[in-house]
Coordinates of C-alpha atoms in Angstrom, one line a residue:
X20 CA 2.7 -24.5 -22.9
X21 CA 6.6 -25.4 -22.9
X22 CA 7.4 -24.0 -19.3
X23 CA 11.0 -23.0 -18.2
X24 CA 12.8 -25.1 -16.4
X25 CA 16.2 -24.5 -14.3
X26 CA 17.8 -27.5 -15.8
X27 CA 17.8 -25.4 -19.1
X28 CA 20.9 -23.6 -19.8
X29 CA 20.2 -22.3 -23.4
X30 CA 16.9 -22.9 -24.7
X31 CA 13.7 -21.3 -23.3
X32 CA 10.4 -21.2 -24.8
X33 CA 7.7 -19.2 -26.3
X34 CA 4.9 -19.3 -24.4
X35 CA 1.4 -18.0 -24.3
X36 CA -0.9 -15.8 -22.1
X37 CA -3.4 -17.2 -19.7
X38 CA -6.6 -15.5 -20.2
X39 CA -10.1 -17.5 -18.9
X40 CA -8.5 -20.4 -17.0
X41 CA -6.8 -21.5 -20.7
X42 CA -3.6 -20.8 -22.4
X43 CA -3.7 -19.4 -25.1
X44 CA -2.1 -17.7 -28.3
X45 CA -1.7 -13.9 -28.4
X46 CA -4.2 -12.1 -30.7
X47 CA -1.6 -11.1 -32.4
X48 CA 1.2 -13.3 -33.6
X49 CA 4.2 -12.8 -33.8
X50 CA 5.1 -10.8 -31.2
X51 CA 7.9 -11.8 -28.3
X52 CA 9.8 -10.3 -25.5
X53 CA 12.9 -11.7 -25.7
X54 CA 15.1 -12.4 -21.6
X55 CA 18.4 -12.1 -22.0
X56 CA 20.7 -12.9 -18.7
X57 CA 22.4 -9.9 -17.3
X58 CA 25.0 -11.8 -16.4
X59 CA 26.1 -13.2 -20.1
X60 CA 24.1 -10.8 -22.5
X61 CA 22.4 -13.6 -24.2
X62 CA 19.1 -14.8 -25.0
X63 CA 17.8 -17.1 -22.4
X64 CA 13.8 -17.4 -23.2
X65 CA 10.8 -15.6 -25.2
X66 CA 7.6 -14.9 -24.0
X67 CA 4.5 -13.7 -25.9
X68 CA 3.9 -10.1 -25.9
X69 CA 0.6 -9.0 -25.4
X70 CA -1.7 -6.5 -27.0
X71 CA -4.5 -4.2 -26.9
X72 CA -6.5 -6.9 -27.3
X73 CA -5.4 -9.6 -25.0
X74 CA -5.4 -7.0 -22.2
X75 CA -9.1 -6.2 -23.1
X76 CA -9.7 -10.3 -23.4
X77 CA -7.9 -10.5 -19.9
X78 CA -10.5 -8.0 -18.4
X79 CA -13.3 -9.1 -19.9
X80 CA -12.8 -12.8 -18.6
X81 CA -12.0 -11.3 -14.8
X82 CA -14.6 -9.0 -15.1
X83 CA -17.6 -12.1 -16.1
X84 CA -15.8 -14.3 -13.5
X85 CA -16.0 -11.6 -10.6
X86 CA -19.7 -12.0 -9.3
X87 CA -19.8 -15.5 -9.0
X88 CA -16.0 -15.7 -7.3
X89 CA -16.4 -12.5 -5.1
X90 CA -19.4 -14.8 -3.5
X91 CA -16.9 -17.8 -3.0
X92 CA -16.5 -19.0 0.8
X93 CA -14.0 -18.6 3.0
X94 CA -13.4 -21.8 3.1
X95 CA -12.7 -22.4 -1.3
X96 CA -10.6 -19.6 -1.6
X97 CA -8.6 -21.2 1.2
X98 CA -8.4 -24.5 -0.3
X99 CA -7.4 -22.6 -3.8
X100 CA -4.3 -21.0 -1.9
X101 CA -3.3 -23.9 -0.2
X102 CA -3.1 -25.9 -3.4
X103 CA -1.4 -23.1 -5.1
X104 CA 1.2 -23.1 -2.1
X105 CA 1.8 -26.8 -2.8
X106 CA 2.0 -26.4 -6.0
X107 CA 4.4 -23.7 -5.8
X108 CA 6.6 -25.3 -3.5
X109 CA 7.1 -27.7 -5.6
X110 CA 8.9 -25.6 -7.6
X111 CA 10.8 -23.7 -6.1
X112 CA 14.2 -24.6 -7.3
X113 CA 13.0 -24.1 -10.9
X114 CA 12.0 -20.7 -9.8
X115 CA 14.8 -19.7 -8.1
X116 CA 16.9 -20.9 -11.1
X117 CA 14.8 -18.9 -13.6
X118 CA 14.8 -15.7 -11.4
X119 CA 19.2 -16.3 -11.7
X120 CA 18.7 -16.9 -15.2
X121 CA 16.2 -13.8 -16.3
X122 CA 17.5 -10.9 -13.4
X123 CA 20.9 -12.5 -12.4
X124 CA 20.0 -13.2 -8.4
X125 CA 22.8 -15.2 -7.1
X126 CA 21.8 -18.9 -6.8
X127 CA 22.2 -18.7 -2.8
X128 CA 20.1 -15.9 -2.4
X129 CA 17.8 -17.3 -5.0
X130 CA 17.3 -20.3 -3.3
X131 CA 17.1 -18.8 0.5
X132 CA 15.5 -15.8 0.1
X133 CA 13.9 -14.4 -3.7
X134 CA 12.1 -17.6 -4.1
X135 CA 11.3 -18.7 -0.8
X136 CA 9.3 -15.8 -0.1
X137 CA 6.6 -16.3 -2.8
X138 CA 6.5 -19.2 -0.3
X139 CA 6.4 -16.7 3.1
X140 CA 3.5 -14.9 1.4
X141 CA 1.3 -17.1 0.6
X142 CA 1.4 -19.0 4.1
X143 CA 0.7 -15.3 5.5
X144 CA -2.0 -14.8 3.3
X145 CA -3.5 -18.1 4.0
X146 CA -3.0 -17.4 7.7
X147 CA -4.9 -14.0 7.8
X148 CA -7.6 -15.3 5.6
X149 CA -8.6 -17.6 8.4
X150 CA -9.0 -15.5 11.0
X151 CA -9.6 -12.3 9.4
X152 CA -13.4 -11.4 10.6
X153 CA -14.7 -9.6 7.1
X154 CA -18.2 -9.0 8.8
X155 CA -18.8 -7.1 12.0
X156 CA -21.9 -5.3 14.1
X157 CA -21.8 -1.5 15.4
X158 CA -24.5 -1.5 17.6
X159 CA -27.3 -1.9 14.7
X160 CA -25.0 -1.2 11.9
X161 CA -23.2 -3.8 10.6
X162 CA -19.9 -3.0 9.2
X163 CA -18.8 -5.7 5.7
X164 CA -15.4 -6.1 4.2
X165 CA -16.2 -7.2 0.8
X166 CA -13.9 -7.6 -2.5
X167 CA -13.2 -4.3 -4.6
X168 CA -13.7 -5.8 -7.6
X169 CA -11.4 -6.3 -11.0
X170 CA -8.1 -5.5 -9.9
X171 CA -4.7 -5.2 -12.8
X172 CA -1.4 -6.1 -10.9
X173 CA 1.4 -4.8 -12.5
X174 CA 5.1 -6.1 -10.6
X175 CA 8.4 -5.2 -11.1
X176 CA 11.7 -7.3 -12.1
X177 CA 13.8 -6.7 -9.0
X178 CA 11.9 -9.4 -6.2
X179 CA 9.8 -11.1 -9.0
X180 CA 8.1 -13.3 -6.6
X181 CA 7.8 -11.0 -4.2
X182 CA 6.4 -8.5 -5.7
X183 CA 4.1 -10.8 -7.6
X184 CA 2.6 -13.2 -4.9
X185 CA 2.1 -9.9 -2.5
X186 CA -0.4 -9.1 -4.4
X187 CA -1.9 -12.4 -6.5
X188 CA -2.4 -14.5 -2.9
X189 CA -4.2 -11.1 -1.0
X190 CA -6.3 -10.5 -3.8
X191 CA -7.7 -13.7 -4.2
X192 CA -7.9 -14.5 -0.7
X193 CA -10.2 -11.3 -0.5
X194 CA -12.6 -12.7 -3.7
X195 CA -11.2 -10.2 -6.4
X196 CA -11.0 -11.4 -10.1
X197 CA -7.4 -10.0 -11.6
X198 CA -5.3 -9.4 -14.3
X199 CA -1.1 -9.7 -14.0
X200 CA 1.0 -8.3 -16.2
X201 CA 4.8 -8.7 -14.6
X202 CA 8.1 -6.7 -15.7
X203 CA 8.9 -8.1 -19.3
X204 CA 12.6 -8.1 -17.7
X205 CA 11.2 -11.0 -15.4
X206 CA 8.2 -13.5 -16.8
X207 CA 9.7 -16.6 -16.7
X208 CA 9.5 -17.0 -12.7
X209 CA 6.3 -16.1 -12.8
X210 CA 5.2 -18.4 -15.4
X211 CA 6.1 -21.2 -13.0
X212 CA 3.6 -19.5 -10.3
X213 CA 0.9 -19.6 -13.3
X214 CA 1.5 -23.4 -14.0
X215 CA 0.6 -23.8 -10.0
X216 CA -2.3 -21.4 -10.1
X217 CA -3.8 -23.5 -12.7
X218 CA -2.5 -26.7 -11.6
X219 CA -5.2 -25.7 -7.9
X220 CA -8.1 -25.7 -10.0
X221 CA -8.6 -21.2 -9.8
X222 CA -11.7 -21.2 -11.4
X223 CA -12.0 -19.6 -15.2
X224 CA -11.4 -16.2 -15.8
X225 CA -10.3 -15.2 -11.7
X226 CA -6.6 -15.3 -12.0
X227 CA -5.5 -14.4 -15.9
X228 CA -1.9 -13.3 -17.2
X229 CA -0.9 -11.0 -20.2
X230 CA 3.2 -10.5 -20.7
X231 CA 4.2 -7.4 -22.4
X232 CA 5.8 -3.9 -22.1
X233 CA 4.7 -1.6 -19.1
X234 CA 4.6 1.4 -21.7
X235 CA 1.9 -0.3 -23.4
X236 CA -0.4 -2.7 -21.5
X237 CA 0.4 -0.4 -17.9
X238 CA -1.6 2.6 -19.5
X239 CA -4.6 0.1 -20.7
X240 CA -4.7 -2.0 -17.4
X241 CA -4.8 1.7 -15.9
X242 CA -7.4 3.1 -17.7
X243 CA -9.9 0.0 -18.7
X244 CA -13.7 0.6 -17.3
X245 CA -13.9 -2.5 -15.6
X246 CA -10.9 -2.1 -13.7
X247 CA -12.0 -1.0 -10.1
X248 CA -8.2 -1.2 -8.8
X249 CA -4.7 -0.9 -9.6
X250 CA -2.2 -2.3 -7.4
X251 CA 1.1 -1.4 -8.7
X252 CA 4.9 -1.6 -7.8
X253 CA 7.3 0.5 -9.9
X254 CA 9.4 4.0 -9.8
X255 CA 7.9 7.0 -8.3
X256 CA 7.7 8.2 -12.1
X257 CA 6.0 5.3 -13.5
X258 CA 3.4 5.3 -10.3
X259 CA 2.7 8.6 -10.6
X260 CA 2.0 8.0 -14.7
X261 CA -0.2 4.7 -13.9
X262 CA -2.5 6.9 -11.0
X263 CA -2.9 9.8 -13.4
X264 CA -4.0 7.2 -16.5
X265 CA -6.4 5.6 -13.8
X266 CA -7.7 9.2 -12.2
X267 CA -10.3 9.5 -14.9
X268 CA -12.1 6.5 -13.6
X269 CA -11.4 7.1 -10.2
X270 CA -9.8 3.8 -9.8
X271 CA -8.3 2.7 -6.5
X272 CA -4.5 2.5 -6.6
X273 CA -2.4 1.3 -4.7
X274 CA 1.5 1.9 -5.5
X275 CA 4.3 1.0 -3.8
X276 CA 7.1 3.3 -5.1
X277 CA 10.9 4.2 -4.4
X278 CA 12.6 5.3 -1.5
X279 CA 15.8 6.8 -0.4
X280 CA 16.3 5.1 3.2
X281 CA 18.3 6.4 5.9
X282 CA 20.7 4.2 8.3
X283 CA 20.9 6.6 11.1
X284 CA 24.1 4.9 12.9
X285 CA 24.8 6.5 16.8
X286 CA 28.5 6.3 18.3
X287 CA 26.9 4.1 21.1
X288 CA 26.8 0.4 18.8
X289 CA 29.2 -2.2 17.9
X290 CA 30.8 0.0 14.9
X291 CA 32.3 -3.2 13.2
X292 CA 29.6 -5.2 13.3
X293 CA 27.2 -2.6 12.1
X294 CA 27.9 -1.0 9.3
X295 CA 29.3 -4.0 8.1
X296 CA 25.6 -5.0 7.9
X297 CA 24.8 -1.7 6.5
X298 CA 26.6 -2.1 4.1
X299 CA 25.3 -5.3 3.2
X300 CA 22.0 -4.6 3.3
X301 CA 22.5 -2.1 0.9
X302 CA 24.3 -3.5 -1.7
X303 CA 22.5 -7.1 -0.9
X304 CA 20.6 -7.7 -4.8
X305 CA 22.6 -5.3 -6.3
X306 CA 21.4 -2.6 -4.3
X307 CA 18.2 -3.2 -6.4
X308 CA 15.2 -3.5 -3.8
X309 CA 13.4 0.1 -2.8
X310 CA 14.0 0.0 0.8
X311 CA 18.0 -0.3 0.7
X312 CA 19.4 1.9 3.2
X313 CA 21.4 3.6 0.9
X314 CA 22.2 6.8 3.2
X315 CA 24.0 6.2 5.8
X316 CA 23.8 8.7 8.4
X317 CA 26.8 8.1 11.1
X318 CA 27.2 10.2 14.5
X319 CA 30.6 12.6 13.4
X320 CA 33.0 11.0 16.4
X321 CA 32.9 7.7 15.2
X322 CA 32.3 8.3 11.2
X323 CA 35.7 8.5 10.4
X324 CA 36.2 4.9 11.7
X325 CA 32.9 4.2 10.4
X326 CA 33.8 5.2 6.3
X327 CA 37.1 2.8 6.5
X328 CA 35.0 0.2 7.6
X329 CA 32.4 0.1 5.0
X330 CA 35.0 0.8 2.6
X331 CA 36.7 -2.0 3.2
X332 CA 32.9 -4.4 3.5
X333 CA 32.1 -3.1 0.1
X334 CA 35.7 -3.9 -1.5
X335 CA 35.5 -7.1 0.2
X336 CA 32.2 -8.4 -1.8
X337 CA 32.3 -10.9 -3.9
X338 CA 30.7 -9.5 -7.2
X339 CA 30.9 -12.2 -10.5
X340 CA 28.8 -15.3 -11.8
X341 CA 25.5 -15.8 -10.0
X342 CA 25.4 -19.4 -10.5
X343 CA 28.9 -19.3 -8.5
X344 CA 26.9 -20.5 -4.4
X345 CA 29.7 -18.0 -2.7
X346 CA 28.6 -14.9 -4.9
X347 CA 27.6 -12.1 -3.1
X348 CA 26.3 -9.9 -6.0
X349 CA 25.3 -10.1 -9.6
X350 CA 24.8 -8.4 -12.3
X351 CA 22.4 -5.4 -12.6
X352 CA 19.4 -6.2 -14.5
X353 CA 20.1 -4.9 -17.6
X354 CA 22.1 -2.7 -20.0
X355 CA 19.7 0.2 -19.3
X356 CA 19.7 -0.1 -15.5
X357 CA 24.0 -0.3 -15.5
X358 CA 24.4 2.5 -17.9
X359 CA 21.9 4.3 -15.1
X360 CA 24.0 3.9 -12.1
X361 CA 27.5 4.2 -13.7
X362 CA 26.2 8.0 -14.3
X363 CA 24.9 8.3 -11.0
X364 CA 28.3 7.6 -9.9
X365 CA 29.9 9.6 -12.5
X366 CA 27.5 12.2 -10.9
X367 CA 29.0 11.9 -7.1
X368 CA 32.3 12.1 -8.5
X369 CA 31.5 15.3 -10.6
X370 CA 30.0 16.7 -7.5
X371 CA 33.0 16.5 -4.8
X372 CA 31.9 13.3 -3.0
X373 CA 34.6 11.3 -2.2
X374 CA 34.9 7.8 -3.5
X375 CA 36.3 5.5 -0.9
X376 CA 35.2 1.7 -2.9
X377 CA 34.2 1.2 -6.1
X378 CA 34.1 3.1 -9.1
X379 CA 32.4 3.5 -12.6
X380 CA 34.2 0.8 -13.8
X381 CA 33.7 -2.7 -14.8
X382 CA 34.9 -5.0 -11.6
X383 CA 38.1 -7.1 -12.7
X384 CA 37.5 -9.9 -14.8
X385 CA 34.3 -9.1 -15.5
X386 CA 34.4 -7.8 -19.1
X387 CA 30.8 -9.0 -20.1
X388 CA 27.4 -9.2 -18.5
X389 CA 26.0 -5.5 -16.5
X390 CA 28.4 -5.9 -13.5
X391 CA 29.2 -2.8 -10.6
X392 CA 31.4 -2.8 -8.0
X393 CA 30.0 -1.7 -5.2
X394 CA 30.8 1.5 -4.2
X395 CA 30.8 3.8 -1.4
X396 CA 30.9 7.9 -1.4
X397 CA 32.0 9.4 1.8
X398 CA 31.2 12.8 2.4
X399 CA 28.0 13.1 0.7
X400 CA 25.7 16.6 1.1
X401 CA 22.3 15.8 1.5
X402 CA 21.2 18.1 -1.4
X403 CA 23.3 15.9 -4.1
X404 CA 21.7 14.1 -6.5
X405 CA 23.7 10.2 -5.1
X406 CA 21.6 11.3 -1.8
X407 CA 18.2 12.8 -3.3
X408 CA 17.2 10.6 -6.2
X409 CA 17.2 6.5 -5.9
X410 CA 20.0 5.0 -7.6
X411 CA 18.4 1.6 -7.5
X412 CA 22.2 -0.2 -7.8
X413 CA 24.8 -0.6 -5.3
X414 CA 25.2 2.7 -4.5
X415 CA 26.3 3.8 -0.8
X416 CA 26.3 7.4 0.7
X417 CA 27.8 8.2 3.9
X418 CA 26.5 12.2 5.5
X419 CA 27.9 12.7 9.2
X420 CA 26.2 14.1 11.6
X421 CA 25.9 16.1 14.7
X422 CA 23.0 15.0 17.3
X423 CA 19.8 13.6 17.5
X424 CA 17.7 16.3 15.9
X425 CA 20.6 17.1 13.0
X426 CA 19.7 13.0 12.6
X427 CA 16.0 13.1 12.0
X428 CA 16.1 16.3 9.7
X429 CA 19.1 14.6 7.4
X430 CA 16.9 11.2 7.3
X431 CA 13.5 13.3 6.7
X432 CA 15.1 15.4 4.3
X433 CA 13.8 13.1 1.0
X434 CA 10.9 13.2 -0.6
X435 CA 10.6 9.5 -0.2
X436 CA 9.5 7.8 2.9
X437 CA 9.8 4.0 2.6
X438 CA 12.0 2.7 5.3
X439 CA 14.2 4.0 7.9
X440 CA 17.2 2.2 9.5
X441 CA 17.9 3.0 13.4
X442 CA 21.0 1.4 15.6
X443 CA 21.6 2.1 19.2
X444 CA 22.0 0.6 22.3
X445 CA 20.3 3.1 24.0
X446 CA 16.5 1.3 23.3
X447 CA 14.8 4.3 24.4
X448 CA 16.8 6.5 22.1
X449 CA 16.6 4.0 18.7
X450 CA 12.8 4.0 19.4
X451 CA 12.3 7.9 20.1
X452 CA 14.0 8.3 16.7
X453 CA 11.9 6.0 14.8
X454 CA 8.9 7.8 16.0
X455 CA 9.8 10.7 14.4
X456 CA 11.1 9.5 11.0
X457 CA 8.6 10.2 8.4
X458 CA 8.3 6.4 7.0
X459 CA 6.1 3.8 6.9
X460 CA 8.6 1.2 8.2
X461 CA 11.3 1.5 10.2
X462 CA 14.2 -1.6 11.3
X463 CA 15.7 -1.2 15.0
X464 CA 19.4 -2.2 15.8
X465 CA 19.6 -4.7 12.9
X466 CA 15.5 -6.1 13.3
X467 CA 14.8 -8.5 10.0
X468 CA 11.5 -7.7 8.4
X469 CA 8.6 -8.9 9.5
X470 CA 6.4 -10.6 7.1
X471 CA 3.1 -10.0 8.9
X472 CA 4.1 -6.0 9.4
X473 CA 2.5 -3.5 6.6
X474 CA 4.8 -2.4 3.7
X475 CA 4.6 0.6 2.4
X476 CA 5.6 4.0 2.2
X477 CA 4.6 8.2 3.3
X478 CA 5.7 10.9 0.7
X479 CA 6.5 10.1 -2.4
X480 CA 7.0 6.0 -1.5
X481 CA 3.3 5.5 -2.0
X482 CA 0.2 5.1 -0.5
X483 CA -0.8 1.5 -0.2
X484 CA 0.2 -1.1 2.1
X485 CA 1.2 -4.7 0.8
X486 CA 1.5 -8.2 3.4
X487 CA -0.5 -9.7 6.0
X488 CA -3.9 -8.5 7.1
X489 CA -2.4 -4.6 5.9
X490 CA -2.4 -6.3 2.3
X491 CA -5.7 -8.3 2.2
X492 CA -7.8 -4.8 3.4
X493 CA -5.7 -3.2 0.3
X494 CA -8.5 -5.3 -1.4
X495 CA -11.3 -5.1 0.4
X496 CA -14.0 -2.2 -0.1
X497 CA -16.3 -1.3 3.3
X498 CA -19.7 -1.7 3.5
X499 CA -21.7 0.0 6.4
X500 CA -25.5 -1.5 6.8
X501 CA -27.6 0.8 9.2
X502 CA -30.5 -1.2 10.8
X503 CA -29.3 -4.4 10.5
X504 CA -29.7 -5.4 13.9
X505 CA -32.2 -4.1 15.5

């Protein structure tokens, strides 16, 4: 295998699947997903596409390999994340310039964040693994956590790494056997993670990789007989698709979907400070990560004052090259995706919202690659389609609002229920509200994320939960044994 490398400006490679501990050739040839940077519109790597086949090959191999791993100690599957972890840090500027080069993540928030928290996750997962007590006695029963089985992961393009490591390191630090298939918009970070997952020595057949459009291998990972589980991060739409393919076999799934998040703002805070962070946040990856607060919900006598100032954060972004270290935003992902959120924005204007940064134009200068400005709609109703549906782009609405309780019923108003954003200083206030927002995460007055917290979603956001000890039980089936002490 020829594996991408960040020094390569041009030339990529075609590579092959990992199925059974080997790389190998696609059954059949021929076929390539081909990257092209969002930021130039040209080819910067193929992959090989897989088929029918390789995704049966791929189950097949976990599937053998699974009663023999899912008996492995504590103490190898340790030693097999830990090498992976060195492995992959040794990598991580290659990663972090192939996630620029395949998505268009600026190079500083390449480097800090996308691919340093492949890194994050797999120190969590080798922290909870150690402690985590998988056995435990209920009077004479004894209650066993034990591995669910043959898992398919299928990630996103958005946080490759993210999304791929939060569920590769849990599964195998549970004793599950697995088959990946990541975005085709995104394979050439997570061939680097495969060259350290082989480089640790995972044994044959527990960790295996097919490459390939979601519309055909999603449906087949979904729907295989020896799949016991489907882990999957994607659109509400293409969620709801996979965990009707998998019903039929009553498959575990666990999806982590889209959201609509609210940033309920109260006249109490440091205005400037923010929603200057709101803003931010939202438009941070080109407003492409599922728990952007992309409503912004601001107490009516300060929201005036509040729309000039996010009007004049979002103008204020520096949108253009990603390799540029001072860029603040990229490219979208792709034609598909831009051509998406100009007509969402076409749709605010069409619908009386009233645009106060941005625009559906091309930011100046920028004539080629899938650039937005960031924009900002003031006025929104909750019942348009900018504040309903995800945009998944740097897309900001701005709903005033009255009190506390005209607050919670603007922010619960969604049929998505990701993450909620609350700032106060009254403490007491900020945490009453989160109590009642109908999420399964919620950030107070500016609070990062915390990698040990569960992710995931109420509503229409989903039904699993992904990092920390949350993400290994996502794994784990429970075993009750009556009599077993007596």
């Amino acid at each position: 295998m020829r594996a991408w490398r960040g020094e390569q400006s041009a030339t990529m490679k075609e590579s092959s699947l990992y199925i059974d501990g080997r790389w190998v050739d696609p059954a059949e040839p021929g076929r390539w997903i081909t990257v092209i940077n969002p930021a130039t519109e040209e080819e910067v790597g193929r992959v090989a596409a897989g088929s029918a086949a390789d995704a049966d090959a791929a189950v097949q191999a976990a599937y053998r390999t699974f009663p023999a791993f899912s008996q492995s100690t504590r103490e190898e599957r340790l030693g097999l994340l830990e090498a992976i972890l060195d492995g992959y840090r040794r990598r991580l500027p290659d990663i972090a310039a192939a996630m620029t080069a395949e998505i268009g993540i600026p190079k500083t928030f390449s480097e800090k964040v996308q691919a340093r928290i492949g890194e994050w996750h797999l120190e969590t997962a080798i922290k909870v693994l150690r402690d985590y007590e998988f056995e435990q006695d209920w009077d004479t029963t004894r209650i066993i956590r034990e591995p669910v089985g043959v898992c398919s992961l299928i990630s996103p393009w958005n946080w490759p790494m993210n999304q791929v490591v939060v569920k590769v390191a849990p599964a195998l630090a549970a004793g599950c056997t697995m088959v990946l298939k990541p975005s085709q918009y995104s394979p050439l970070s997570t061939l680097l993670l495969v060259e350290a997952i082989h480089e640790a020595g995972v044994p044959a057949g527990v960790f295996n990789l097919v490459n390939g459009p979601g519309s055909l291998l999603g449906e087949i990972l979904a729907t295989h007989p020896l799949v016991d589980m489907v882990s999957i991060t994607a659109s509400t739409s293409v969620g709801a698709a996979v965990a009707q393919a998998a019903a039929g076999s009553i498959k575990r799934v666990s999806q982590e979907l889209g959201g609509k998040s609210a940033y309920i703002v109260f006249e109490d805070v440091n205005l400037e400070k923010v929603i200057a962070a709101g803003v931010r946040a939202c438009m941070r990856n080109s407003g492409q990560s599922c728990n952007a607060p992309t409503r912004m919900l601001v107490a009516r006598p300060v929201y005036d004052e509040a729309v000039e100032t996010a009007a004049r954060t979002a103008s204020g972004l520096l949108v253009g090259d990603p390799q540029d270290p001072d860029t603040f935003m990229g490219p979208v992902a792709g034609k598909k995706q831009y051509e998406t959120i100009v007509g969402y924005i076409e749709s605010g204007l069409a619908e009386g919202a009233r645009l106060v940064a941005g625009g559906p134009e091309r930011p100046e200068g920028l004539e080629r690659g899938y650039f937005v400005k960031p924009t900002v709609f003031a006025d929104v109703n909750n019942n348009m389609r900018i504040a309903r549906e995800e945009i998944f782009g740097p897309v900001l609405t701005m709903i005033p609002f009255g009190d506390e309780d005209e607050a919670v019923a603007i922010a619960n108003d969604s049929e998505y229920g990701l993450s909620g954003y609350v700032s106060s200083s009254d403490v007491d206030r900020a945490r009453r509200v989160a109590r009642r927002l109908r999420t399964g995460m919620v950030h107070l007055n500016g609070a990062s994320t915390d990698m040990k917290a569960p992710f995931g979603g109420y509503k229409k956001s989903g039904n699993g939960r992904e990092w920390g000890r949350f993400g290994l039980e996502d794994f784990l089936e429970v075993k009750a044994v009556m009599g077993y002490r007596k």
